[in-house]
């Protein structure tokens, strides 16, 4: 693996771990203050963190202005982040963190396989071979098993 690929793998695995912690923590916050309130607060903290990172890394907020000028469909990342946060904040206390994250990842893989297969959003097309289908089905089965308490 090249240095960039290795870093991408480490960051992806770290993000997976962080997502599980996020689901557990936001589920608890949602229990205490309300799901919608927890999502609103979490989004504010996320925005403040993003601005701080941008200021440290680029010493400017210029990138925000450039981003606002992009086509609206490119804003979906932020809109979908709020939906993802809402979903895990609601689901984790009800079905468990493992089941919630397993189902999120299953949904991620189904959508990602379609995006890769059809080249949506300008990504390079990657064939949907049987190994990918089996991997998704195995994960979906595992996520379904995690729903049992």
C-alpha atoms as a PDB file:
ATOM      1  CA  UNK A   1       0.000   0.000   0.000  1.00  0.00           C
ATOM      2  CA  UNK A   2       1.207   3.473  -0.769  1.00  0.00           C
ATOM      3  CA  UNK A   3       1.396   6.078   1.997  1.00  0.00           C
ATOM      4  CA  UNK A   4      -1.826   7.727   0.858  1.00  0.00           C
ATOM      5  CA  UNK A   5      -3.694   4.440   0.681  1.00  0.00           C
ATOM      6  CA  UNK A   6      -2.481   3.372   4.119  1.00  0.00           C
ATOM      7  CA  UNK A   7      -3.578   6.680   5.614  1.00  0.00           C
ATOM      8  CA  UNK A   8      -6.958   6.355   3.881  1.00  0.00           C
ATOM      9  CA  UNK A   9      -7.439   2.887   5.404  1.00  0.00           C
ATOM     10  CA  UNK A  10      -6.460   4.077   8.894  1.00  0.00           C
ATOM     11  CA  UNK A  11      -8.723   7.127   8.648  1.00  0.00           C
ATOM     12  CA  UNK A  12     -11.642   5.015   7.381  1.00  0.00           C
ATOM     13  CA  UNK A  13     -11.278   2.505  10.217  1.00  0.00           C
ATOM     14  CA  UNK A  14     -10.945   5.347  12.714  1.00  0.00           C
ATOM     15  CA  UNK A  15     -14.091   6.955  11.319  1.00  0.00           C
ATOM     16  CA  UNK A  16     -15.901   3.646  11.773  1.00  0.00           C
ATOM     17  CA  UNK A  17     -14.840   3.516  15.430  1.00  0.00           C
ATOM     18  CA  UNK A  18     -15.776   7.170  15.883  1.00  0.00           C
ATOM     19  CA  UNK A  19     -19.202   6.526  14.345  1.00  0.00           C
ATOM     20  CA  UNK A  20     -19.972   3.876  16.949  1.00  0.00           C
ATOM     21  CA  UNK A  21     -18.883   6.147  19.790  1.00  0.00           C
ATOM     22  CA  UNK A  22     -20.930   8.936  18.213  1.00  0.00           C
ATOM     23  CA  UNK A  23     -24.045   6.749  18.116  1.00  0.00           C
ATOM     24  CA  UNK A  24     -23.683   5.773  21.772  1.00  0.00           C
ATOM     25  CA  UNK A  25     -22.956   9.317  22.980  1.00  0.00           C
ATOM     26  CA  UNK A  26     -25.665  10.984  20.910  1.00  0.00           C
ATOM     27  CA  UNK A  27     -28.178   8.341  21.953  1.00  0.00           C
ATOM     28  CA  UNK A  28     -27.507   9.228  25.582  1.00  0.00           C
ATOM     29  CA  UNK A  29     -27.646  12.962  24.857  1.00  0.00           C
ATOM     30  CA  UNK A  30     -30.907  12.423  22.988  1.00  0.00           C
ATOM     31  CA  UNK A  31     -32.339  10.571  25.988  1.00  0.00           C
ATOM     32  CA  UNK A  32     -31.432  13.506  28.216  1.00  0.00           C
ATOM     33  CA  UNK A  33     -32.371  16.521  26.083  1.00  0.00           C
ATOM     34  CA  UNK A  34     -34.452  15.116  23.206  1.00  0.00           C
ATOM     35  CA  UNK A  35     -33.437  13.658  19.847  1.00  0.00           C
ATOM     36  CA  UNK A  36     -33.964  16.827  17.794  1.00  0.00           C
ATOM     37  CA  UNK A  37     -32.209  18.958  20.403  1.00  0.00           C
ATOM     38  CA  UNK A  38     -29.239  16.569  20.438  1.00  0.00           C
ATOM     39  CA  UNK A  39     -29.016  16.725  16.647  1.00  0.00           C
ATOM     40  CA  UNK A  40     -29.121  20.536  16.686  1.00  0.00           C
ATOM     41  CA  UNK A  41     -26.426  20.767  19.342  1.00  0.00           C
ATOM     42  CA  UNK A  42     -24.241  18.150  17.653  1.00  0.00           C
ATOM     43  CA  UNK A  43     -24.525  19.975  14.332  1.00  0.00           C
ATOM     44  CA  UNK A  44     -23.430  23.245  15.970  1.00  0.00           C
ATOM     45  CA  UNK A  45     -20.432  21.525  17.560  1.00  0.00           C
ATOM     46  CA  UNK A  46     -19.589  19.912  14.209  1.00  0.00           C
ATOM     47  CA  UNK A  47     -19.813  23.269  12.399  1.00  0.00           C
ATOM     48  CA  UNK A  48     -17.600  24.971  14.979  1.00  0.00           C
ATOM     49  CA  UNK A  49     -15.070  22.137  14.691  1.00  0.00           C
ATOM     50  CA  UNK A  50     -15.109  22.333  10.897  1.00  0.00           C
ATOM     51  CA  UNK A  51     -14.535  26.101  10.951  1.00  0.00           C
ATOM     52  CA  UNK A  52     -11.706  25.719  13.477  1.00  0.00           C
ATOM     53  CA  UNK A  53     -10.005  23.047  11.360  1.00  0.00           C
ATOM     54  CA  UNK A  54     -10.397  25.199   8.244  1.00  0.00           C
ATOM     55  CA  UNK A  55      -8.872  28.206  10.010  1.00  0.00           C
ATOM     56  CA  UNK A  56      -5.939  26.177  11.339  1.00  0.00           C
ATOM     57  CA  UNK A  57      -5.281  24.309   8.081  1.00  0.00           C
ATOM     58  CA  UNK A  58      -5.916  27.111   5.582  1.00  0.00           C
ATOM     59  CA  UNK A  59      -5.796  30.246   7.762  1.00  0.00           C
ATOM     60  CA  UNK A  60      -8.879  31.466   5.925  1.00  0.00           C
ATOM     61  CA  UNK A  61     -12.605  30.935   5.559  1.00  0.00           C
ATOM     62  CA  UNK A  62     -12.337  31.450   1.792  1.00  0.00           C
ATOM     63  CA  UNK A  63     -13.263  27.802   1.158  1.00  0.00           C
ATOM     64  CA  UNK A  64     -16.673  28.347   2.737  1.00  0.00           C
ATOM     65  CA  UNK A  65     -17.492  31.107   0.264  1.00  0.00           C
ATOM     66  CA  UNK A  66     -16.305  28.990  -2.656  1.00  0.00           C
ATOM     67  CA  UNK A  67     -18.414  26.060  -1.414  1.00  0.00           C
ATOM     68  CA  UNK A  68     -21.563  28.175  -1.152  1.00  0.00           C
ATOM     69  CA  UNK A  69     -21.174  29.053  -4.836  1.00  0.00           C
ATOM     70  CA  UNK A  70     -21.254  25.391  -5.918  1.00  0.00           C
ATOM     71  CA  UNK A  71     -24.401  23.691  -7.299  1.00  0.00           C
ATOM     72  CA  UNK A  72     -26.982  22.926  -4.640  1.00  0.00           C
ATOM     73  CA  UNK A  73     -26.735  19.142  -5.116  1.00  0.00           C
ATOM     74  CA  UNK A  74     -23.155  19.328  -3.813  1.00  0.00           C
ATOM     75  CA  UNK A  75     -24.582  20.575  -0.506  1.00  0.00           C
ATOM     76  CA  UNK A  76     -26.191  17.161   0.033  1.00  0.00           C
ATOM     77  CA  UNK A  77     -23.225  16.087   2.181  1.00  0.00           C
ATOM     78  CA  UNK A  78     -24.169  18.539   4.900  1.00  0.00           C
ATOM     79  CA  UNK A  79     -27.880  17.849   4.631  1.00  0.00           C
ATOM     80  CA  UNK A  80     -27.330  14.092   4.764  1.00  0.00           C
ATOM     81  CA  UNK A  81     -24.954  14.458   7.738  1.00  0.00           C
ATOM     82  CA  UNK A  82     -27.819  15.936   9.741  1.00  0.00           C
ATOM     83  CA  UNK A  83     -30.082  13.045   8.680  1.00  0.00           C
ATOM     84  CA  UNK A  84     -27.434  10.461   9.627  1.00  0.00           C
ATOM     85  CA  UNK A  85     -26.957  12.083  13.032  1.00  0.00           C
ATOM     86  CA  UNK A  86     -30.725  12.190  13.566  1.00  0.00           C
ATOM     87  CA  UNK A  87     -31.064   8.523  12.608  1.00  0.00           C
ATOM     88  CA  UNK A  88     -28.337   7.170  14.877  1.00  0.00           C
ATOM     89  CA  UNK A  89     -29.394   9.419  17.756  1.00  0.00           C
ATOM     90  CA  UNK A  90     -32.908   8.003  17.492  1.00  0.00           C
ATOM     91  CA  UNK A  91     -32.025   4.372  16.711  1.00  0.00           C
ATOM     92  CA  UNK A  92     -29.096   3.551  19.015  1.00  0.00           C
ATOM     93  CA  UNK A  93     -31.032   3.689  22.312  1.00  0.00           C
ATOM     94  CA  UNK A  94     -33.898   1.664  20.815  1.00  0.00           C
ATOM     95  CA  UNK A  95     -32.118  -1.144  18.953  1.00  0.00           C
ATOM     96  CA  UNK A  96     -28.579  -0.926  20.358  1.00  0.00           C
ATOM     97  CA  UNK A  97     -25.448   0.718  19.046  1.00  0.00           C
ATOM     98  CA  UNK A  98     -24.188  -2.407  17.252  1.00  0.00           C
ATOM     99  CA  UNK A  99     -27.472  -2.977  15.415  1.00  0.00           C
ATOM    100  CA  UNK A 100     -27.833   0.697  14.495  1.00  0.00           C
ATOM    101  CA  UNK A 101     -24.293   0.929  13.155  1.00  0.00           C
ATOM    102  CA  UNK A 102     -24.575  -2.456  11.408  1.00  0.00           C
ATOM    103  CA  UNK A 103     -27.697  -1.283   9.603  1.00  0.00           C
ATOM    104  CA  UNK A 104     -26.098   2.086   8.769  1.00  0.00           C
ATOM    105  CA  UNK A 105     -23.091   0.309   7.284  1.00  0.00           C
ATOM    106  CA  UNK A 106     -25.350  -2.084   5.352  1.00  0.00           C
ATOM    107  CA  UNK A 107     -27.211   0.888   3.904  1.00  0.00           C
ATOM    108  CA  UNK A 108     -23.865   2.574   3.185  1.00  0.00           C
ATOM    109  CA  UNK A 109     -22.647  -0.442   1.238  1.00  0.00           C
ATOM    110  CA  UNK A 110     -25.839  -0.878  -0.767  1.00  0.00           C
ATOM    111  CA  UNK A 111     -25.828   2.771  -1.802  1.00  0.00           C
ATOM    112  CA  UNK A 112     -22.042   2.788  -2.349  1.00  0.00           C
ATOM    113  CA  UNK A 113     -22.233  -0.277  -4.603  1.00  0.00           C
ATOM    114  CA  UNK A 114     -24.911   1.428  -6.710  1.00  0.00           C
ATOM    115  CA  UNK A 115     -22.897   4.666  -6.852  1.00  0.00           C
ATOM    116  CA  UNK A 116     -19.782   2.750  -7.927  1.00  0.00           C
ATOM    117  CA  UNK A 117     -21.683   0.579 -10.431  1.00  0.00           C
ATOM    118  CA  UNK A 118     -23.419   3.462 -12.200  1.00  0.00           C
ATOM    119  CA  UNK A 119     -20.779   6.166 -11.691  1.00  0.00           C
ATOM    120  CA  UNK A 120     -23.236   8.524  -9.994  1.00  0.00           C
ATOM    121  CA  UNK A 121     -21.984  11.886  -8.723  1.00  0.00           C
ATOM    122  CA  UNK A 122     -19.013  11.734 -11.083  1.00  0.00           C
ATOM    123  CA  UNK A 123     -17.207   8.806  -9.432  1.00  0.00           C
ATOM    124  CA  UNK A 124     -15.324   6.202 -11.447  1.00  0.00           C
ATOM    125  CA  UNK A 125     -17.444   3.201 -12.383  1.00  0.00           C
ATOM    126  CA  UNK A 126     -16.594  -0.045 -10.602  1.00  0.00           C
ATOM    127  CA  UNK A 127     -18.301  -3.272 -11.629  1.00  0.00           C
ATOM    128  CA  UNK A 128     -20.676  -4.947  -9.180  1.00  0.00           C
ATOM    129  CA  UNK A 129     -19.139  -8.407  -9.052  1.00  0.00           C
ATOM    130  CA  UNK A 130     -20.448 -11.371  -7.097  1.00  0.00           C
ATOM    131  CA  UNK A 131     -17.878 -10.878  -4.319  1.00  0.00           C
ATOM    132  CA  UNK A 132     -19.263  -7.424  -3.559  1.00  0.00           C
ATOM    133  CA  UNK A 133     -22.834  -8.725  -3.596  1.00  0.00           C
ATOM    134  CA  UNK A 134     -21.928 -11.573  -1.215  1.00  0.00           C
ATOM    135  CA  UNK A 135     -20.125  -9.142   1.097  1.00  0.00           C
ATOM    136  CA  UNK A 136     -23.170  -6.879   1.258  1.00  0.00           C
ATOM    137  CA  UNK A 137     -25.515  -9.826   1.858  1.00  0.00           C
ATOM    138  CA  UNK A 138     -23.307 -11.175   4.650  1.00  0.00           C
ATOM    139  CA  UNK A 139     -23.190  -7.778   6.329  1.00  0.00           C
ATOM    140  CA  UNK A 140     -26.970  -7.374   5.957  1.00  0.00           C
ATOM    141  CA  UNK A 141     -27.429 -10.798   7.568  1.00  0.00           C
ATOM    142  CA  UNK A 142     -25.094  -9.857  10.394  1.00  0.00           C
ATOM    143  CA  UNK A 143     -26.893  -6.567  10.967  1.00  0.00           C
ATOM    144  CA  UNK A 144     -30.214  -8.433  11.086  1.00  0.00           C
ATOM    145  CA  UNK A 145     -28.801 -10.838  13.681  1.00  0.00           C
ATOM    146  CA  UNK A 146     -27.679  -7.844  15.766  1.00  0.00           C
ATOM    147  CA  UNK A 147     -31.325  -6.784  16.097  1.00  0.00           C
ATOM    148  CA  UNK A 148     -31.857  -9.756  18.438  1.00  0.00           C
ATOM    149  CA  UNK A 149     -31.415  -8.832  22.090  1.00  0.00           C
END
